[in-house]
Short mmCIF file of C-alpha atoms in Angstrom, two decimals:
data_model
loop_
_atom_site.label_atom_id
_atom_site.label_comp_id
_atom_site.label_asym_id
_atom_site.label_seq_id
_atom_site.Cartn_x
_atom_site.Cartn_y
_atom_site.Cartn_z
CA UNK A 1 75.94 61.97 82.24
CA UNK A 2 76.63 59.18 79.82
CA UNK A 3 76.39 56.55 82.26
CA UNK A 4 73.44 57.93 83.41
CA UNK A 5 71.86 57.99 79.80
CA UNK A 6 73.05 54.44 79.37
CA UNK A 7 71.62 52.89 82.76
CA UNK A 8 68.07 55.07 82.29
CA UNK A 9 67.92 53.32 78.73
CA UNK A 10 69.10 49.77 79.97
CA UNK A 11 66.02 50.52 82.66
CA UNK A 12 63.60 51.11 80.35
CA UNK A 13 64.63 47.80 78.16
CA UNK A 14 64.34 46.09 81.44
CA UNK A 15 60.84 47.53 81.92
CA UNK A 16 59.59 47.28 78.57
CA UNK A 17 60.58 43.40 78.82
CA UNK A 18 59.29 42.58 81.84
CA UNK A 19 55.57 44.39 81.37
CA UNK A 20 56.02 41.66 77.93
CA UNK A 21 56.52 38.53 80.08
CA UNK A 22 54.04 40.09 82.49
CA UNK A 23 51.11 39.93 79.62
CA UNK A 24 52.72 36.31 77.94
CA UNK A 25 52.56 35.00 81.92
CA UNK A 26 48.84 36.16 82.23
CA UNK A 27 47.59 35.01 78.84
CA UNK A 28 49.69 31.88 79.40
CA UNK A 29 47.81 31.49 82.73
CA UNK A 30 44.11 32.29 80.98
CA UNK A 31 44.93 29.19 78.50
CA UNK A 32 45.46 27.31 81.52
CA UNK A 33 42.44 27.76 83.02
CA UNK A 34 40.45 27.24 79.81
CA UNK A 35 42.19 23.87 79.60
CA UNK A 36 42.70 22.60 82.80
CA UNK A 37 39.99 21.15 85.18
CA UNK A 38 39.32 22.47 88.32
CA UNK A 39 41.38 19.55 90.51
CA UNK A 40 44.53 20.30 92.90
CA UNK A 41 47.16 20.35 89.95
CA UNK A 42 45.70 23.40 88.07
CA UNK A 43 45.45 25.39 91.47
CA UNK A 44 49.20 24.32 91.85
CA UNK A 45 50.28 25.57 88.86
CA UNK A 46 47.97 28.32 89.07
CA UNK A 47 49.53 29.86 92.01
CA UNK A 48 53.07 29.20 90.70
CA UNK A 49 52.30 31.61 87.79
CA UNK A 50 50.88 33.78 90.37
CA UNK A 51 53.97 34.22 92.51
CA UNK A 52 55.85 34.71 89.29
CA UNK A 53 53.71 37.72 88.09
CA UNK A 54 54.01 39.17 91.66
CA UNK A 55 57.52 39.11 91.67
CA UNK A 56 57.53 40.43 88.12
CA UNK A 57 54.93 43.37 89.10
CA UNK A 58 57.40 44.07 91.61
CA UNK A 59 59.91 44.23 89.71
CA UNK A 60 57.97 46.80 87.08
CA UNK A 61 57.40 48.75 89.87
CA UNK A 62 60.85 49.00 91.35
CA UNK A 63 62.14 49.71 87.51
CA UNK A 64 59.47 52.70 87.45
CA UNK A 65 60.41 54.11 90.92
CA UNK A 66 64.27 54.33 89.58
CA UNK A 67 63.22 55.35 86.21
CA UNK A 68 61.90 58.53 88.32
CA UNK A 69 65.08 58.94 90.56
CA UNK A 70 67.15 58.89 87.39
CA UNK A 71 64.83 61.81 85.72
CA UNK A 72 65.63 63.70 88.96
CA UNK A 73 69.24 63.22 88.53
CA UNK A 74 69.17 63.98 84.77
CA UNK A 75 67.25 67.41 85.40
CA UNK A 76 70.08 68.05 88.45
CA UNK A 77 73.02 66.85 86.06
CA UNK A 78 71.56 68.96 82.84
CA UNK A 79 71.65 71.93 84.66
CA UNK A 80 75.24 71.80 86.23
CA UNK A 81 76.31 71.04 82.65
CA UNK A 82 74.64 74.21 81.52
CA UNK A 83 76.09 76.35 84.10
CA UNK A 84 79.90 74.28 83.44
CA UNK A 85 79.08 75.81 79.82
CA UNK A 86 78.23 78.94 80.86
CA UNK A 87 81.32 79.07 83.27
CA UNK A 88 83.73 78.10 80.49
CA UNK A 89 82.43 80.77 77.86
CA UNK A 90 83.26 83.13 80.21
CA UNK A 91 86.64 81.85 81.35
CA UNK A 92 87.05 81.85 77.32
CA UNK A 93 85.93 85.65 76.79
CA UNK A 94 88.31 86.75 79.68
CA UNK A 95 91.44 84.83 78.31
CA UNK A 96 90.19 86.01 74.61
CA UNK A 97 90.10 90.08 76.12
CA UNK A 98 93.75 89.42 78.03
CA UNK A 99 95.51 88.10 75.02
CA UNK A 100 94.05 91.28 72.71
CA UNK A 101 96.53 94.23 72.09
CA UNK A 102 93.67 96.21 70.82
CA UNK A 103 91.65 98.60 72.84
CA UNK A 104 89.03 98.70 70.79
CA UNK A 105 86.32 96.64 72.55
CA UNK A 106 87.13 98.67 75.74
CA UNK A 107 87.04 101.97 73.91
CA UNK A 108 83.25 101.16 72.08
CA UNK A 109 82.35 101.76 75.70
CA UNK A 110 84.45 103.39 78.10
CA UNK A 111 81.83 103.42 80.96
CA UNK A 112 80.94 99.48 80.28
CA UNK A 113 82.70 98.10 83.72
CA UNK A 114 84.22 94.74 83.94
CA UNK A 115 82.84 92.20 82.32
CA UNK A 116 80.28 90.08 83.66
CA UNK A 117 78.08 87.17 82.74
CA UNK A 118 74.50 87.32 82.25
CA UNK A 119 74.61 88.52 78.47
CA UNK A 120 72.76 86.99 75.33
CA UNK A 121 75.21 85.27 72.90
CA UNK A 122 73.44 85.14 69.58
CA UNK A 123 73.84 81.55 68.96
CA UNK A 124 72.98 80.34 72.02
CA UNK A 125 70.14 78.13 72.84
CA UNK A 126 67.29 78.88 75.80
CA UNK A 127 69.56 76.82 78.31
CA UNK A 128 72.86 79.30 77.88
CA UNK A 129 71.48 82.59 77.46
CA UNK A 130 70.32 82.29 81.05
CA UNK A 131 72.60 82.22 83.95
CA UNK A 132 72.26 81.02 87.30
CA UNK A 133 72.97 84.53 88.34
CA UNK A 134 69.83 85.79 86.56
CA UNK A 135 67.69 83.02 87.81
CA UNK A 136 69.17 83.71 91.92
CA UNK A 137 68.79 87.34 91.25
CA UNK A 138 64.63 86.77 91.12
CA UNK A 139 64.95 84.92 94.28
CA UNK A 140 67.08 86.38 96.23
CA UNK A 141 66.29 90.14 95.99
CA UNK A 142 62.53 88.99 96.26
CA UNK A 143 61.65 91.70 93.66
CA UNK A 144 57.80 91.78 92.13
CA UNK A 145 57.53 89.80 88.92
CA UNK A 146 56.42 92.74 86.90
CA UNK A 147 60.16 94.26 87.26
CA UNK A 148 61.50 90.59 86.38
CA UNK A 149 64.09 91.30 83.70
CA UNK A 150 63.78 89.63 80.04
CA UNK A 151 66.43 86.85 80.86
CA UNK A 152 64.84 86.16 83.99
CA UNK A 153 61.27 85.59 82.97
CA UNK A 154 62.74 83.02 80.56
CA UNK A 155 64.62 81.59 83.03
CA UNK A 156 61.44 80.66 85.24
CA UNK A 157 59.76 79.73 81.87
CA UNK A 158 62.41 77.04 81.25
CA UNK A 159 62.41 75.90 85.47
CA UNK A 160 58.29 75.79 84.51
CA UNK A 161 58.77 73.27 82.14
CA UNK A 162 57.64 75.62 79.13
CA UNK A 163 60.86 76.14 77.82
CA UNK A 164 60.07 75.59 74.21
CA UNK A 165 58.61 79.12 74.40
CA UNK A 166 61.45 80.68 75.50
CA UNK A 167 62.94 81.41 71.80
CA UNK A 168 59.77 83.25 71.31
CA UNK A 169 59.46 85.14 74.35
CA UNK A 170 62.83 86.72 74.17
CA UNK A 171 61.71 88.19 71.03
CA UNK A 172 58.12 89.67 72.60
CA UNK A 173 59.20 89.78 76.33
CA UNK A 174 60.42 93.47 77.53
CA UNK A 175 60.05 91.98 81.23
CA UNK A 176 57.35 90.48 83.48
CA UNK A 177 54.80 93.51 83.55
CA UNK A 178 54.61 92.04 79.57
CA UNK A 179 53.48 88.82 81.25
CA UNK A 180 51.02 90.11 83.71
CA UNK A 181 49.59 92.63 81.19
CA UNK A 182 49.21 89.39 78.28
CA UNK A 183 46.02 87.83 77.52
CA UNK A 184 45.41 84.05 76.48
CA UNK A 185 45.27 85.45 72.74
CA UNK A 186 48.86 86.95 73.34
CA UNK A 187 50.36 83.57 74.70
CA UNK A 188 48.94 81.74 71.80
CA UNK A 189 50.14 84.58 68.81
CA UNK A 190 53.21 86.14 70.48
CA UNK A 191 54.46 82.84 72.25
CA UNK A 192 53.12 80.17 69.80
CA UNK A 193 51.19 78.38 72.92
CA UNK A 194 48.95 76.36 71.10
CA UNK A 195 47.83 74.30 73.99
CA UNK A 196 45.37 75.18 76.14
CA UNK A 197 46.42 73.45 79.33
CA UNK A 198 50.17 75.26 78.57
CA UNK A 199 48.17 78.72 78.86
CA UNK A 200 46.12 77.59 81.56
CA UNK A 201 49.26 77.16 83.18
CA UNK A 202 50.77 80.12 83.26
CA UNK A 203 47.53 81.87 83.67
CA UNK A 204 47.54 80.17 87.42
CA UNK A 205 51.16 80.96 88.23
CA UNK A 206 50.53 84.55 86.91
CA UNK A 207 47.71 84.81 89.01
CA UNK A 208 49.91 83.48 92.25
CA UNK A 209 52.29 86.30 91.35
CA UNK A 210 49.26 89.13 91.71
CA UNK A 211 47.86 87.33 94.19
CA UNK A 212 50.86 86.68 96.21
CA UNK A 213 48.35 83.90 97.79
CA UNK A 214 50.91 80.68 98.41
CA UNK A 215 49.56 77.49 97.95
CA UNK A 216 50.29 74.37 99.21
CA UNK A 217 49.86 72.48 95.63
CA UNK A 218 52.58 74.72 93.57
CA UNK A 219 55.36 72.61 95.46
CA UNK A 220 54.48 69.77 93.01
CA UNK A 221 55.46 69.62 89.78
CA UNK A 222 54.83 67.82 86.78
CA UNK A 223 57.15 64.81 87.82
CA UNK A 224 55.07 64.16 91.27
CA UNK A 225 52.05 63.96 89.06
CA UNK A 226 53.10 61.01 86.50
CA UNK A 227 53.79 59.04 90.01
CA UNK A 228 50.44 60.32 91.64
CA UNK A 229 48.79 58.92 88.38
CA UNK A 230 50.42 55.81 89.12
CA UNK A 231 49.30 55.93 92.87
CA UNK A 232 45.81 56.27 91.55
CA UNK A 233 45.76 53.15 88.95
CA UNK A 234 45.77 55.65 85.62
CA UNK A 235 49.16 55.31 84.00
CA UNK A 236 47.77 55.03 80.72
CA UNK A 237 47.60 58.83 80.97
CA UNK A 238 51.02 60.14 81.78
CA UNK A 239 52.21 60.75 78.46
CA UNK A 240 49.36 63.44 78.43
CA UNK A 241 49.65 64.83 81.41
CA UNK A 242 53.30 65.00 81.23
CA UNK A 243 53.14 66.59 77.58
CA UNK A 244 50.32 68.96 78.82
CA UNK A 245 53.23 69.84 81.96
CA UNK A 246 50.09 69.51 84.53
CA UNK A 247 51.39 70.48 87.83
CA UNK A 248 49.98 70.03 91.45
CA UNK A 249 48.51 73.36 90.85
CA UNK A 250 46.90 73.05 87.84
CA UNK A 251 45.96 69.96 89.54
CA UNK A 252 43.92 71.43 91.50
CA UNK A 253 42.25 73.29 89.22
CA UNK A 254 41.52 70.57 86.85
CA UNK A 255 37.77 71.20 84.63
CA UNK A 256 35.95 68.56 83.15
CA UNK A 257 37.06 69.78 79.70
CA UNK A 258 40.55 70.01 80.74
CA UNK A 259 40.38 66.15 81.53
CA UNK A 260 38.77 65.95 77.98
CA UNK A 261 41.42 67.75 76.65
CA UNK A 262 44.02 65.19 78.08
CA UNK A 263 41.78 62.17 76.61
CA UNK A 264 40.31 61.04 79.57
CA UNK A 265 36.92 60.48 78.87
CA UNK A 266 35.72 57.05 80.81
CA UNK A 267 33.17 58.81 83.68
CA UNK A 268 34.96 56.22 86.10
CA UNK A 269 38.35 57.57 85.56
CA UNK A 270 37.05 61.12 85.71
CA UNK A 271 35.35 59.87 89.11
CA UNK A 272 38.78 58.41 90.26
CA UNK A 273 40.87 61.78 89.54
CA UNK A 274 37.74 63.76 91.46
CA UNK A 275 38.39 61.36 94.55
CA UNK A 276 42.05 61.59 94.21
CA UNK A 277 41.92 65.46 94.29
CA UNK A 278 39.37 65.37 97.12
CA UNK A 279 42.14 63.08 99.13
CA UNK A 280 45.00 65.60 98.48
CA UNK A 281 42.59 68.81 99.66
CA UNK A 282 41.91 66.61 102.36
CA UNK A 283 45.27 66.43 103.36
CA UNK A 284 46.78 69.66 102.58
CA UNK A 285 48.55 68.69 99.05
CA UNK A 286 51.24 66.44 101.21
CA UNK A 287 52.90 64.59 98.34
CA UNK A 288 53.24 61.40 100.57
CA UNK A 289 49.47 61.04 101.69
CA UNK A 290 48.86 57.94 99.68
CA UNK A 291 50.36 55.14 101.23
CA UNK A 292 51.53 52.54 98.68
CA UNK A 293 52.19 49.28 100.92
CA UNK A 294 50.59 47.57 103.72
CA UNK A 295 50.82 49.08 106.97
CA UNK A 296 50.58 46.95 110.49
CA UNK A 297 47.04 48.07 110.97
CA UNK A 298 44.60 44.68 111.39
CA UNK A 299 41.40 46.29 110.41
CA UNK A 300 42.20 49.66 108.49
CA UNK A 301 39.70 52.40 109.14
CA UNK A 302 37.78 53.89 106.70
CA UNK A 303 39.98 56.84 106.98
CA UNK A 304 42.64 55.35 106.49
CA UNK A 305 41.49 53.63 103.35
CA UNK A 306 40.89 56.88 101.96
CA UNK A 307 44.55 57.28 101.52
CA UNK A 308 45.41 53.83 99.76
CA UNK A 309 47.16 53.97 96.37
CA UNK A 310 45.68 51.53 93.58
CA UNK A 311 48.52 48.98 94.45
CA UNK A 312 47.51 49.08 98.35
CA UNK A 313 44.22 47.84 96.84
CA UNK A 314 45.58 45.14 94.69
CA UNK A 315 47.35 44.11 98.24
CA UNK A 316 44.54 43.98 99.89
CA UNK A 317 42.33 41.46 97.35
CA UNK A 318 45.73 39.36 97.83
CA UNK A 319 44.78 39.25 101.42
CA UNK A 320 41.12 38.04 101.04
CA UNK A 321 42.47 35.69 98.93
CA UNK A 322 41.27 37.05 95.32
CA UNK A 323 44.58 37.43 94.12
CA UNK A 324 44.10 36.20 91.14
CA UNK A 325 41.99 39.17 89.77
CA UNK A 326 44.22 41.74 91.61
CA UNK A 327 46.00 42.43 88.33
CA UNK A 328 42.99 43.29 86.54
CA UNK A 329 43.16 46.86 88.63
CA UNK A 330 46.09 47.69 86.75
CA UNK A 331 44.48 51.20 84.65
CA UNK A 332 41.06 51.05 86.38
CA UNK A 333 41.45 53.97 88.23
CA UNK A 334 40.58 52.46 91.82
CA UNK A 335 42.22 53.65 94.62
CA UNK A 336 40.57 53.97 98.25
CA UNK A 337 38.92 57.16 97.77
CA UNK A 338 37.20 56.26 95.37
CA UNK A 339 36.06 53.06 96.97
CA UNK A 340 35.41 55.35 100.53
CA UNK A 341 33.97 58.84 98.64
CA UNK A 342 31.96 57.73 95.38
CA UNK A 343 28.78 56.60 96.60
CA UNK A 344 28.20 54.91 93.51
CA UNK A 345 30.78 52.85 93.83
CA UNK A 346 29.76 49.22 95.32
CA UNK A 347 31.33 45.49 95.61
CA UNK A 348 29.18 45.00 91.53
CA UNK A 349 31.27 47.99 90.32
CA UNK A 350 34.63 45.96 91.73
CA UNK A 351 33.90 42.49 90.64
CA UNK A 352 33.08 44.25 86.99
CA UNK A 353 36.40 45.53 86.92
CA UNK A 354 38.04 42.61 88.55
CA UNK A 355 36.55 40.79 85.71
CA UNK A 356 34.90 38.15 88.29
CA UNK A 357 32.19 36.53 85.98
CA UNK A 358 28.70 36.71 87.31
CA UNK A 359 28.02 33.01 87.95
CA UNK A 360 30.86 32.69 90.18
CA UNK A 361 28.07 33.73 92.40
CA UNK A 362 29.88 32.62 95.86
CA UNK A 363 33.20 34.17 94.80
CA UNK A 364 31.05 37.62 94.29
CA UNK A 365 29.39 37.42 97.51
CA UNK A 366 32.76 36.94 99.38
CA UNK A 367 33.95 39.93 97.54
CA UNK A 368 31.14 41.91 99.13
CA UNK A 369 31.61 40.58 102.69
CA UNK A 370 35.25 42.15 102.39
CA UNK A 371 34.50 44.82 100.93
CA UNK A 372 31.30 45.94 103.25
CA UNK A 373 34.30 44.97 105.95
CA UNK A 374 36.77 47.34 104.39
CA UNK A 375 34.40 50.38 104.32
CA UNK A 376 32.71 50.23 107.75
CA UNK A 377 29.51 49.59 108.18
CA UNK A 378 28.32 53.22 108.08
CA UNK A 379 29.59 53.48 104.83
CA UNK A 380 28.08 50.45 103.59
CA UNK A 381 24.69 51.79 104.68
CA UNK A 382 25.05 55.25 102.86
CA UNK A 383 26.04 53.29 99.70
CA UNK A 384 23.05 51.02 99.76
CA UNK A 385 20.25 54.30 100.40
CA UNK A 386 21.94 56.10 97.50
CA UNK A 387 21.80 52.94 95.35
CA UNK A 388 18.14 52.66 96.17
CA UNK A 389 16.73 56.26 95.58
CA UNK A 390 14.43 57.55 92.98
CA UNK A 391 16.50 58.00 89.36
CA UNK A 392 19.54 56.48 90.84
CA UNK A 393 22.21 56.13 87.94
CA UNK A 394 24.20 52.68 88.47
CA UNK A 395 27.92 53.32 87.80
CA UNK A 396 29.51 51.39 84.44
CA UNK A 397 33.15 50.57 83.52
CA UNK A 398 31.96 51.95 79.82
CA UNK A 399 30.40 54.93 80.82
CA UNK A 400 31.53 58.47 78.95
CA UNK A 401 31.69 61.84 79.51
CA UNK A 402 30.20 64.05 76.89
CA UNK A 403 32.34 67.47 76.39
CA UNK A 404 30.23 70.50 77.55
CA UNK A 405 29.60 73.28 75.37
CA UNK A 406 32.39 75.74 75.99
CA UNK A 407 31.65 79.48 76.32
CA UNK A 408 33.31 82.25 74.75
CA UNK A 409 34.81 83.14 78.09
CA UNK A 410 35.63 79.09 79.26
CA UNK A 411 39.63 80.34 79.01
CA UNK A 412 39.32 84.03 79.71
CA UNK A 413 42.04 85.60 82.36
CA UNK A 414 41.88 83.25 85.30
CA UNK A 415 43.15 86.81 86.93
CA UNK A 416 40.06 88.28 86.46
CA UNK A 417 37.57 85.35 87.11
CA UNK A 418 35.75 84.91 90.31
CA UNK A 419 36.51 81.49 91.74
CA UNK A 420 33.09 80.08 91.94
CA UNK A 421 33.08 80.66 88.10
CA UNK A 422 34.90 77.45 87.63
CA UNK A 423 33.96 74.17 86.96
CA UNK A 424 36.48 72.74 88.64
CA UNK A 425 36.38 68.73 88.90
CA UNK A 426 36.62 68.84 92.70
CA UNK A 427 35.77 72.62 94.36
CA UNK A 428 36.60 72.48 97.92
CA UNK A 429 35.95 75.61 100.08
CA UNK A 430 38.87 76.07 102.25
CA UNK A 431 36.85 78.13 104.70
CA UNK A 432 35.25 74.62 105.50
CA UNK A 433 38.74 73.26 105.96
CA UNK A 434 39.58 72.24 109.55
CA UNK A 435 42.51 70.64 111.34
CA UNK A 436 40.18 66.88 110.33
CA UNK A 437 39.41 67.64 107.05
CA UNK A 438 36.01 69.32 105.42
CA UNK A 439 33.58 69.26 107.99
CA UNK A 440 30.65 69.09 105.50
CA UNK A 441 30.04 65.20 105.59
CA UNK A 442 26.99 63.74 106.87
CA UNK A 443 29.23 60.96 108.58
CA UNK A 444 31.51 61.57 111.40
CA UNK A 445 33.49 58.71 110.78
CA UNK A 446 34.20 60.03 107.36
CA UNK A 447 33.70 63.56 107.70
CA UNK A 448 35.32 65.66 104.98
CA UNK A 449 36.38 62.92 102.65
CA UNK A 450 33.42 63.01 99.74
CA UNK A 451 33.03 65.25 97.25
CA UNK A 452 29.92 63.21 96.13
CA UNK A 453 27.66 62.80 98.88
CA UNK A 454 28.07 66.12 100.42
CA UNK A 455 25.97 67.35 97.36
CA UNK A 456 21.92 68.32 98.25
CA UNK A 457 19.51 65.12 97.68
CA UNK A 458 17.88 66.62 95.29
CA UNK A 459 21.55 66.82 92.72
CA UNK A 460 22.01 63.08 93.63
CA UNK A 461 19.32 61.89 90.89
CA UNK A 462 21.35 63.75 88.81
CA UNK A 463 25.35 62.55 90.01
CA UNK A 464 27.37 62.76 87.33
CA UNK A 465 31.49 63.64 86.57
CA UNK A 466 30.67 67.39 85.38
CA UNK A 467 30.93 69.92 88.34
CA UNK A 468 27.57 72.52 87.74
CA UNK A 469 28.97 76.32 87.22
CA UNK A 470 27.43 77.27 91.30
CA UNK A 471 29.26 74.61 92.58
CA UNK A 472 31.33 76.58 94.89
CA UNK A 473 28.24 78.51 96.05
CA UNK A 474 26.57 75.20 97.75
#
């Protein structure tokens, strides 16, 4: 466990020092080009600085993909230890009762049986007053959550990643029906849940336990979505998410307000997570449907853009040879479906982000060759009619969302909401769901894949991030 510790710490030095030469080696290259003409020897050097930041960005990358392996491990190591503790309090309690010439314990209760793990020691923490036997028991005999015991409702609050409201629940939970019978008021005064996303979470999982309705997205917790913000080029944001515990499922059910709530409030990122979402209906919640390196494929499809990551992208620019900007990506939020499914999202909207400066007019024009190339020509076609109708809003990089007014219901029981209530960032109707996707787009190249232009003609004056309350019913 130690070594562990001491290797995920020597990691993060590792990371932490190579994301500092990363930014010395790309303002180091910026004073280059401000000094340096434009001749053979500054293109040289150029590229040498190049290679070096690939093979550093690499490197980040690798660091962060074992950083996430080790936080598996840790979580699989912490709770052997727990259960080694919980095994050797009992071996001590046994030896303790054989050594005793007393009857005394045995005679305060005659009828007691052996003894048997599973009890609450007083100065115990959340970890040891739950035993694996406790948390099995829920499992195995596949009883209803309402006659979950005490111990083992805690239990599944500490595997939900809300166990710092364990202490408190002990002292207000009688067992799960206390759960299922709790409003959002009750989490906050009884529990101490303070944060809204940490009651919207257990509202959903509450509501899977009436519902008994599986879905795909519960398999995925809150690890898979720090990576799948990393897929999607918004890492800035998974301290947030990963404080807020946001799951595949509450994923899923993500509100404009919720994103506000988590401090994302750049319309462009709140377009990117709508795409992202869309992608993942699209394919079922599979945890591996973004595909993070290059492939063999000569000419991608558009559907198979849909599914790159935000470093698939940065590969690609590399291969029209703009690989000097592909950096810039790093925490924009593109990813391919948002290039494929935001209508509003054109080859101006890349070279803003890319930070390709408008004179460099032949540069921009061979970024819009590839890129009317990488999205077909259908696409391309859609993009341009929806960039030239009446009231058309052209997408920023600055662009915010405003928080909408919140009603006096906005975190009511989910239980008892109707889902079309919701203004869920991307509502998909599963009924529309078929073994290609959502068959609701007006291409059949990309059928299924946008959540923007599957919208009536007359709500695309009006595109914006914020999902309208009838959403569902369209």
């Amino acid at each position: 466990m130690l070594q562990e510790l001491l290797h995920r710490t020597s990691l993060e030095s590792q990371k932490l020092g190579l994301m500092g030469e990363v930014s010395y080696l790309k303002l180091k290259l910026a004073d280059m080009e401000g000094k340096q003409g434009h001749g053979a020897e500054r293109q040289h050097k150029a590229e040498g600085l190049l290679k070096e930041l690939r093979i550093l960005k690499d490197k980040v990358e690798h660091l962060e993909d074992q950083k996430l392996e080790y936080e598996k491990k840790l979580k699989a190591t912490k709770f052997w230890l727990n259960k080694q503790v919980c095994l050797c309090y009992y071996e001590s309690i046994s030896s303790r009762l054989r050594r005793t010439q007393s009857g005394g314990l045995q005679a305060a209760d005659p009828d007691g049986g052996p003894f048997r793990r599973g009890g609450l020691r007083a100065t115990a923490g959340p970890r040891l007053t739950r035993t694996p036997e406790s948390h099995d028991n829920a499992r195995d005999l596949n009883i209803p959550f309402s006659q979950w015991s005490k111990e083992q409702v805690c239990g599944w609050l500490d595997d939900y990643g809300l166990s710092q409201y364990v202490s408190l629940s002990r002292q207000w939970i009688e067992n799960g029906q206390t759960l299922l019978a709790a409003t959002p008021q009750d989490f906050e005064k009884e529990m101490g849940m303070k944060n809204p996303l940490h009651r919207k979470k257990m509202q959903l999982a509450l509501k899977a336990f009436t519902t008994k309705v599986f879905e795909k997205s519960s398999e995925l917790d809150h690890i898979w979505v720090t990576r799948w913000l990393d897929d999607i080029g918004l890492p800035q944001y998974k301290d947030q998410f990963h404080e807020a515990r946001v799951d595949g499922r509450m994923i899923q059910y993500l509100t404009v307000n919720d994103l506000l709530t988590l401090k994302v409030t750049s319309q462009l990122h709140h377009l990117s997570i709508k795409c992202a979402i869309h992608v993942l209906h699209a394919n079922k919640f599979n945890p591996n449907c973004l595909r993070r390196r290059p492939g063999e494929e000569n000419q991608p499809s558009p559907s198979e853009v849909v599914q790159w990551s935000n470093h698939r992208v940065m590969e690609w620019l590399r291969a029209v040879d703009l690989a000097e900007y592909a950096p810039n990506l790093r925490g924009s939020g593109v990813h391919g479906g948002l290039i494929i499914l935001e209508p509003r999202f054109s080859s101006e909207t890349l070279a803003l982000l890319l930070n390709i400066p408008p004179q460099k007019t032949l540069l921009r024009r061979h970024l819009a060759t590839a890129f009317s190339a990488l999205v077909g020509s259908q696409a391309t076609q859609e993009k341009r009619e929806y960039g030239n109708a009446t009231g058309h809003v052209p997408l920023t990089t600055t662009a915010k969302v405003k928080p909408k007014k919140l009603g006096f219901t906005q975190f009511s029981h989910l239980r008892k909401r109707k889902p079309d209530e919701s203004d869920y960032i991307c509502p998909i109707d599963s009924a529309a769901l078929t073994a290609n996707g959502v068959s609701r787009f007006p291409s059949s190249t990309h059928r299924g894949l946008s959540p923007s232009l599957d919208r009536p003609a007359e709500r695309k004056e009006q595109v914006g991030i914020q999902v309208q309350s009838n959403g569902a019913k369209q």
